[in-house]
Short mmCIF file of C-alpha atoms in Angstrom, two decimals:
data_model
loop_
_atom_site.label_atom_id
_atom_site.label_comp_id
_atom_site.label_asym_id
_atom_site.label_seq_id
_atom_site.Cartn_x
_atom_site.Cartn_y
_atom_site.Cartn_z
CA UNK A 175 45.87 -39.58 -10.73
CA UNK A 176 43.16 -42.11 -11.58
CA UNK A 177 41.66 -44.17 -9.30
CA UNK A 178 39.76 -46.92 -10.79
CA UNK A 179 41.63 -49.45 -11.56
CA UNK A 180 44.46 -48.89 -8.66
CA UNK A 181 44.29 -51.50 -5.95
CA UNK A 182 46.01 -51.72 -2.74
CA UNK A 183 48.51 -54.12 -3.83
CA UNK A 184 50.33 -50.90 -5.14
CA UNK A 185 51.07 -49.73 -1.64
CA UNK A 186 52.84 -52.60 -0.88
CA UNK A 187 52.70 -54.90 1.78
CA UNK A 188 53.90 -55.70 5.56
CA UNK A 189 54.06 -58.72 7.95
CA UNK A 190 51.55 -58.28 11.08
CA UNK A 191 52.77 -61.57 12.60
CA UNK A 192 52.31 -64.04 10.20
CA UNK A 193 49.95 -62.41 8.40
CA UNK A 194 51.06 -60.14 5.43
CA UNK A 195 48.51 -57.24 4.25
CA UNK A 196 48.61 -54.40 2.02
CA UNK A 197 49.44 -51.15 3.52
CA UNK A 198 46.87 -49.47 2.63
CA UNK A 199 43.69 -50.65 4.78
CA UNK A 200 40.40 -49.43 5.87
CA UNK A 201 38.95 -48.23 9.00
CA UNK A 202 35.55 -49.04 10.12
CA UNK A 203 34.84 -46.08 12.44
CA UNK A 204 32.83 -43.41 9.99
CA UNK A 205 30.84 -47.00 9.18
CA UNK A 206 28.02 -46.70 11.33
CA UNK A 207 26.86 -43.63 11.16
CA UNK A 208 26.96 -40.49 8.67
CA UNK A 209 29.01 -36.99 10.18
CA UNK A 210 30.41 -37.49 13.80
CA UNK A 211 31.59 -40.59 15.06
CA UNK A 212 31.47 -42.14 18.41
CA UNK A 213 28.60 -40.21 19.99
CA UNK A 214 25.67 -41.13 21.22
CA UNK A 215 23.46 -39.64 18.77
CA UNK A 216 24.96 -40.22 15.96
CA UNK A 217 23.51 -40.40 12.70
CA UNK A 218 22.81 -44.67 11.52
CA UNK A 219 24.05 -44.57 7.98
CA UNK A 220 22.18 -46.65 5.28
CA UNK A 221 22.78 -49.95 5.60
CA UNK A 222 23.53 -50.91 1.67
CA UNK A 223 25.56 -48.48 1.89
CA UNK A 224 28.31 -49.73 4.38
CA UNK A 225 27.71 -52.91 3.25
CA UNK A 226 28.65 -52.03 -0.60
CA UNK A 227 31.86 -50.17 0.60
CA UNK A 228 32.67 -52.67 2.65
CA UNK A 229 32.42 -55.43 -0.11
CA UNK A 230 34.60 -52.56 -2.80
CA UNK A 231 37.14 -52.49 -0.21
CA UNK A 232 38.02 -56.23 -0.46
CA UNK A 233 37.44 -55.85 -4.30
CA UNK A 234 40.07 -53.32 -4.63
CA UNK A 235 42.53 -55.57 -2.76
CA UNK A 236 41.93 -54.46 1.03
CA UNK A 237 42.66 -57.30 3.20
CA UNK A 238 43.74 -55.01 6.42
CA UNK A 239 40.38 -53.97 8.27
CA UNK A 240 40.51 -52.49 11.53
CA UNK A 241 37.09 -51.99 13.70
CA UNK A 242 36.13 -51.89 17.38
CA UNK A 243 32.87 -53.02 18.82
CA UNK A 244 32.43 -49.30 20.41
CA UNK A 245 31.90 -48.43 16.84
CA UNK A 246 28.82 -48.12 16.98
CA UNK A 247 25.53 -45.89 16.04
CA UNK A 248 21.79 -46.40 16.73
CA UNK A 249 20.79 -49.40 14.31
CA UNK A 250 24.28 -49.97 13.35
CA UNK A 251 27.52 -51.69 14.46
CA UNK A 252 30.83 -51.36 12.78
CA UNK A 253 31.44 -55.49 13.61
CA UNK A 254 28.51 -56.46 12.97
CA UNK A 255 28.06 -54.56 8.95
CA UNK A 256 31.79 -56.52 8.52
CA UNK A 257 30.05 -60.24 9.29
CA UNK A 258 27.16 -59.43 7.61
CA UNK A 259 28.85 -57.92 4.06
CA UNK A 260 32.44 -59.95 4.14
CA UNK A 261 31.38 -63.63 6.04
CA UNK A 262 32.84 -66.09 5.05
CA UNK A 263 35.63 -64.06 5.63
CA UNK A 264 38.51 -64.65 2.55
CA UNK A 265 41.03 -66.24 3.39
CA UNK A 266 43.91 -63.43 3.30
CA UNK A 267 41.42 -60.88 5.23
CA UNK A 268 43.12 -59.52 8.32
CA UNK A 269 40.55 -57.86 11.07
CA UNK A 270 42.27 -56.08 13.80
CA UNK A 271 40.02 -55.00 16.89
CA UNK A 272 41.06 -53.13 19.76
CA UNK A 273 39.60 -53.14 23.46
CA UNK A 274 40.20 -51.27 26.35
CA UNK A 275 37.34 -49.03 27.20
CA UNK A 276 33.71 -50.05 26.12
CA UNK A 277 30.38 -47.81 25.81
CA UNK A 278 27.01 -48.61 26.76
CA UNK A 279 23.82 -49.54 24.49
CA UNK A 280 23.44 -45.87 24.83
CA UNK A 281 27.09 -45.00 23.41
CA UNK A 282 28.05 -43.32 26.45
CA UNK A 283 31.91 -44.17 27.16
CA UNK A 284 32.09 -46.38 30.28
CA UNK A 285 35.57 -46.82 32.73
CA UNK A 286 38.54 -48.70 30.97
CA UNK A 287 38.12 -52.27 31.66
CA UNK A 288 39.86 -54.14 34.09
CA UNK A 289 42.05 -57.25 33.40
CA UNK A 290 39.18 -59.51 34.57
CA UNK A 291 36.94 -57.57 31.97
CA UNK A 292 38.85 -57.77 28.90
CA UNK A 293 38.10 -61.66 28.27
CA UNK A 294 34.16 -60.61 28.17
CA UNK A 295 35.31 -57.57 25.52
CA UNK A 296 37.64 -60.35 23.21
CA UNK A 297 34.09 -62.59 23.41
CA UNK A 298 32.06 -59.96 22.21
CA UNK A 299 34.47 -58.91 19.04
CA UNK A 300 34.16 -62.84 18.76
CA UNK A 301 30.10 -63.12 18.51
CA UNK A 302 29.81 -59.86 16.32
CA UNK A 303 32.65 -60.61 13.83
CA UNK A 304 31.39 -64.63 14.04
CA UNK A 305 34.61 -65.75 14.17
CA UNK A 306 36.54 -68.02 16.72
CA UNK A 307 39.81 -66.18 16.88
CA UNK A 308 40.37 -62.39 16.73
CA UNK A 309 43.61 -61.73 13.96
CA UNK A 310 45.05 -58.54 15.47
CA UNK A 311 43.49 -57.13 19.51
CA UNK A 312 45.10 -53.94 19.94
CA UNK A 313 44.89 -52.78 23.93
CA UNK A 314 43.42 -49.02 23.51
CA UNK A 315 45.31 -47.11 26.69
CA UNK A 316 44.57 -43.75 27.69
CA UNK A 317 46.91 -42.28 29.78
CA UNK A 318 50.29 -42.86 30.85
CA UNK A 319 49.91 -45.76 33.58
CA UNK A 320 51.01 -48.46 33.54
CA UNK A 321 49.63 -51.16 31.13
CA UNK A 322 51.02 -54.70 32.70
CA UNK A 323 48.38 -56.52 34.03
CA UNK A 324 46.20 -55.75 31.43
CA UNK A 325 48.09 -56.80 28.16
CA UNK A 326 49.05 -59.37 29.98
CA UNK A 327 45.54 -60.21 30.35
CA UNK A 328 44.95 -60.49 26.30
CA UNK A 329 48.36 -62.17 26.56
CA UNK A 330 46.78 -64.98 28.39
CA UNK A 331 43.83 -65.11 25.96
CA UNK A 332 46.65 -64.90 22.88
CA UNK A 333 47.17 -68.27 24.84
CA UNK A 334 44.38 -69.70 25.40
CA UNK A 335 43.75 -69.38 21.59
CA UNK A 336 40.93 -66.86 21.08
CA UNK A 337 43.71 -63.76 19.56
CA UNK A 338 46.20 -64.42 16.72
CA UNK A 339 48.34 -61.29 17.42
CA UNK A 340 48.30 -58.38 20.19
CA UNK A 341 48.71 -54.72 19.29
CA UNK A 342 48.65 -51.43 21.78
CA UNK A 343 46.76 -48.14 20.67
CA UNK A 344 46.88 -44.22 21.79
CA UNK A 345 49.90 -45.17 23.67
CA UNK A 346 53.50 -43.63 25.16
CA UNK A 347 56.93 -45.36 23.78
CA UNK A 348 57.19 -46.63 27.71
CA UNK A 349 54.31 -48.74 26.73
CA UNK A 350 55.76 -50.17 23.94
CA UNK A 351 58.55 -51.47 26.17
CA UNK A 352 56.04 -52.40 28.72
CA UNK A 353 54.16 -54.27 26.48
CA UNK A 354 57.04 -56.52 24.57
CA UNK A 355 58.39 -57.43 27.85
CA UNK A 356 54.94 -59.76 28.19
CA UNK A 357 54.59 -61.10 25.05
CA UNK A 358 55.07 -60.10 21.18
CA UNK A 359 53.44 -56.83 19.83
CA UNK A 360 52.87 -56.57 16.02
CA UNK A 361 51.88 -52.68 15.86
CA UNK A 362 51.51 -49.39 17.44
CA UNK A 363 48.34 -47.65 16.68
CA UNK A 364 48.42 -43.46 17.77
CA UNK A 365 46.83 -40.48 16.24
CA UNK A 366 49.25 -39.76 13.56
CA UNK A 367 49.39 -37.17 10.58
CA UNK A 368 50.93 -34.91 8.38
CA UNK A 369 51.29 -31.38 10.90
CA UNK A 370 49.36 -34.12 14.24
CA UNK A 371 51.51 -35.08 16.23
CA UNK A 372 55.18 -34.58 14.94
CA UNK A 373 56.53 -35.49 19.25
CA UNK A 374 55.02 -39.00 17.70
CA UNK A 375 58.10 -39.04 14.68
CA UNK A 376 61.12 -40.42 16.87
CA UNK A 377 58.39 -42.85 18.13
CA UNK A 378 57.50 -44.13 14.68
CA UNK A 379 60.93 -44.57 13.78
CA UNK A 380 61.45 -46.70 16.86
CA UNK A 381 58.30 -48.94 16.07
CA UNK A 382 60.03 -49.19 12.46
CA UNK A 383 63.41 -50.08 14.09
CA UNK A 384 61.99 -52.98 16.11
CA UNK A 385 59.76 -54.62 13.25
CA UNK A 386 56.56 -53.28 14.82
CA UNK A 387 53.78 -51.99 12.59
CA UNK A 388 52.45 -48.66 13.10
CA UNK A 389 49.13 -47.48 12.40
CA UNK A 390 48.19 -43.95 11.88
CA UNK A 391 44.95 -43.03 12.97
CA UNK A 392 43.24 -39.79 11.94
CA UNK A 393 45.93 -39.25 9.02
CA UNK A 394 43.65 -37.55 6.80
CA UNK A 395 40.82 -36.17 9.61
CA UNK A 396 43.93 -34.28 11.50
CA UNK A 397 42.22 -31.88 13.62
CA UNK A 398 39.12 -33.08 12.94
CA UNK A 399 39.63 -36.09 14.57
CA UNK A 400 36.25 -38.72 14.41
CA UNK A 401 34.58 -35.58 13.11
CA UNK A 402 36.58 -36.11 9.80
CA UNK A 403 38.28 -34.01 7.47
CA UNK A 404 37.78 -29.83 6.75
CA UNK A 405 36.94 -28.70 3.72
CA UNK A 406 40.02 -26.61 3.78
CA UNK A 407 43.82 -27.60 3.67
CA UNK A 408 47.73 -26.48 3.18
CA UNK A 409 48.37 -24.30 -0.08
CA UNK A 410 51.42 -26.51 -0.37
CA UNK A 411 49.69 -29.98 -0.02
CA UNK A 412 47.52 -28.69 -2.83
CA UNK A 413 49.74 -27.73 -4.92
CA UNK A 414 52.03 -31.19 -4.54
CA UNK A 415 47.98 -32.75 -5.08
CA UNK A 416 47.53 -30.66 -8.57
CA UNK A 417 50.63 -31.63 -9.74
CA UNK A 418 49.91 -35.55 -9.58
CA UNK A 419 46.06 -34.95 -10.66
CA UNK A 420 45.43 -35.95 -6.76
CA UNK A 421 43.21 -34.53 -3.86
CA UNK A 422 44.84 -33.47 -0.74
CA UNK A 423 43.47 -36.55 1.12
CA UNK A 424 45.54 -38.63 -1.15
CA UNK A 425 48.35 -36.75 -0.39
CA UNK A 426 48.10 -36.84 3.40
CA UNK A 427 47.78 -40.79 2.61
CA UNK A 428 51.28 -41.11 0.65
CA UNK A 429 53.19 -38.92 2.92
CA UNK A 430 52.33 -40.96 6.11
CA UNK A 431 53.46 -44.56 3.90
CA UNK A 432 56.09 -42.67 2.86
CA UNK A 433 57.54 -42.13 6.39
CA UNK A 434 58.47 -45.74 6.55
CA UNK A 435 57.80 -48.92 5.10
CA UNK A 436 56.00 -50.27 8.44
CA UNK A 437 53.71 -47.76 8.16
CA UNK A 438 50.09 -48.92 7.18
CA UNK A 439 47.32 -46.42 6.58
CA UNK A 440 43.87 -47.10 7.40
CA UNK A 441 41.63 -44.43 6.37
CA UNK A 442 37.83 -44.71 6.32
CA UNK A 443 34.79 -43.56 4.76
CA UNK A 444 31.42 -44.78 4.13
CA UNK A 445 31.70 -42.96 0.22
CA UNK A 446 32.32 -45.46 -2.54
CA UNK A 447 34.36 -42.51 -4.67
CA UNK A 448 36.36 -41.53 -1.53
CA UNK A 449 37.25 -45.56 -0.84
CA UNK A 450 38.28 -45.88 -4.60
CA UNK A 451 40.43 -42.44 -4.01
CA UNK A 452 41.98 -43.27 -0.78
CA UNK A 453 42.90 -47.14 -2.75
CA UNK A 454 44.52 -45.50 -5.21
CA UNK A 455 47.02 -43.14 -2.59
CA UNK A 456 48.83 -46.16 -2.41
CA UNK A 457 50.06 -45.56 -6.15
CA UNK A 458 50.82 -42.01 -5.77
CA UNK A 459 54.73 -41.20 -5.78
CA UNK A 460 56.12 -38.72 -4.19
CA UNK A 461 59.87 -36.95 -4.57
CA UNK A 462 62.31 -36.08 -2.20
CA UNK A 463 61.85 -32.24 -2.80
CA UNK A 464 58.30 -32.36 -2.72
CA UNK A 465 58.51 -34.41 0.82
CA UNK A 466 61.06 -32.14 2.39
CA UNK A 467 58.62 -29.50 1.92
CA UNK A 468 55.44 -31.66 3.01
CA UNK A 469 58.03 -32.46 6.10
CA UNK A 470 58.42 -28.92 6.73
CA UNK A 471 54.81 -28.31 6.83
CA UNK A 472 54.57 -31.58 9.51
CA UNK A 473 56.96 -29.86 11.30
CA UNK A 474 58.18 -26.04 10.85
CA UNK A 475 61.56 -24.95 11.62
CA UNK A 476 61.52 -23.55 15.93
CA UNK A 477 58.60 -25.81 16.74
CA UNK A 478 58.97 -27.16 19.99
CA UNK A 479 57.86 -31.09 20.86
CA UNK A 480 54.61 -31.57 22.67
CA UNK A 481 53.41 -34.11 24.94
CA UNK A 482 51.22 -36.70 23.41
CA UNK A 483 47.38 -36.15 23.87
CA UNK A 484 44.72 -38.94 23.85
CA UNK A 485 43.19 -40.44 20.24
#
């Protein structure tokens, strides 16, 4: 399939909220640096670079961006490459941030914050993005505890004014629950894939059910998680890719919006050609026979369901 004049209008759109975006989206993670994410010596990537991908993204009709302000390398930060290449923001451009458990100047992962210490995590999305109120926070949870007092912590703040919308990442359906008991939640961001994480499909279709976005993360790195992709893949999910003129990538991409229309991709890349690619995934088609047997790769016949891991 081509690629260069697809835009992400052709995935279609959803409602986060108020605020409608195109499914397909970008992630800012692999922004800051080149080859492994989130670790502390991690490669700075040029700083054009992110900057001109950044700016092709909106051009090709992006207006879902979600980012963190523990993405981070040495010399560059995910929030900070999104003021300086999008501000002022357009009007339609959705950021979504998530907070929960913050690294140091040195990257190394520090303990989950505490209710008190969200507010100071909101404030710093707010001075790196240079905005007054955060679109979309997503509460990033790790583990199976219970997530009360601190979502309703952001809740407060969705109060006070300084969030739009609240969202919950790497978390358990309990939490979903949990969370919509305190206030609204407009998606449901977990490690997601075609063949990760099929225990997450009843899940999904419960997030669908209730209105609630959800957000795939790692869709196309599987495995590879914030080391991205192999180089390698499924001799089926090449095949169903030759037969459309696609790469696998793009592939992985239409399968997981084809799972529901609440779901919203958000792969990333710092590569201008793989941006332009994973735009165009949004277009690609797929047929019933060809996702029953991208469905049975996801999920072969005898496989038994496993507990969610951490994203």
């Amino acid at each position: 399939m081509t690629s260069e004049t697809i835009t992400a209008a052709a995935s279609g759109t959803w409602k986060l909220g108020d605020l409608t975006v195109n499914r397909i989206g970008f992630g800012a993670m692999r922004l800051p640096q080149t080859g492994k994410a989130l670790v502390a010596d991690a490669v700075p990537r040029d700083r054009d670079q992110a900057i001109s991908v950044l700016r092709r993204a909106v051009e090709l009709g992006v207006n879902h961006i979600d980012t963190a302000a523990f993405y981070f390398s040495p010399l560059r930060s995910a929030n900070e490459l999104i003021n300086r290449a999008l501000a002022p923001y357009p009007d339609d451009l959705v950021i979504t941030t998530k907070v929960g458990q913050p690294r140091d100047p040195s990257g190394a992962w520090l303990p989950h914050a505490t209710p008190e210490q969200l507010r100071g995590l909101v404030e710093e999305n707010l001075r790196q993005l240079g905005r007054d109120r955060l679109d979309v926070v997503n509460l990033r949870v790790v583990g199976t505890d219970s997530i009360a007092e601190r979502f309703s912590a952001l809740a407060e703040l969705r109060e006070a004014g300084l969030i739009r919308h609240l969202g919950i990442s790497n978390v358990h359906p309990h939490h979903l629950a949990e969370a919509r008991a305190i206030a609204p939640v407009v998606c449901v961001q977990n490690m997601y894939g075609l063949g990760v994480r099929a225990d997450q499909d009843a899940f999904v279709r419960t997030c669908g059910e209730q209105g609630v976005a959800f957000v795939p993360f790692y869709a196309i790195a599987a495995s590879g998680r914030q080391a991205g992709a192999s180089d390698g893949d499924h001799p089926q999910v090449l095949a169903i890719a030759r037969a459309h003129g696609a790469g696998p990538a793009q592939v992985r991409i239409a399968w997981t919006l084809h799972r529901g229309p609440h779901m919203l991709a958000i792969p990333g890349t710092g590569d201008p050609d793989h941006l332009a690619a994973n735009v165009a995934a949004g277009a690609l088609r797929l047929s019933e026979e060809e996702l029953a047997l991208l469905d049975s790769i996801h999920q072969p016949p005898g496989t038994g369901m496993t507990a969610p891991a951490d994203g």
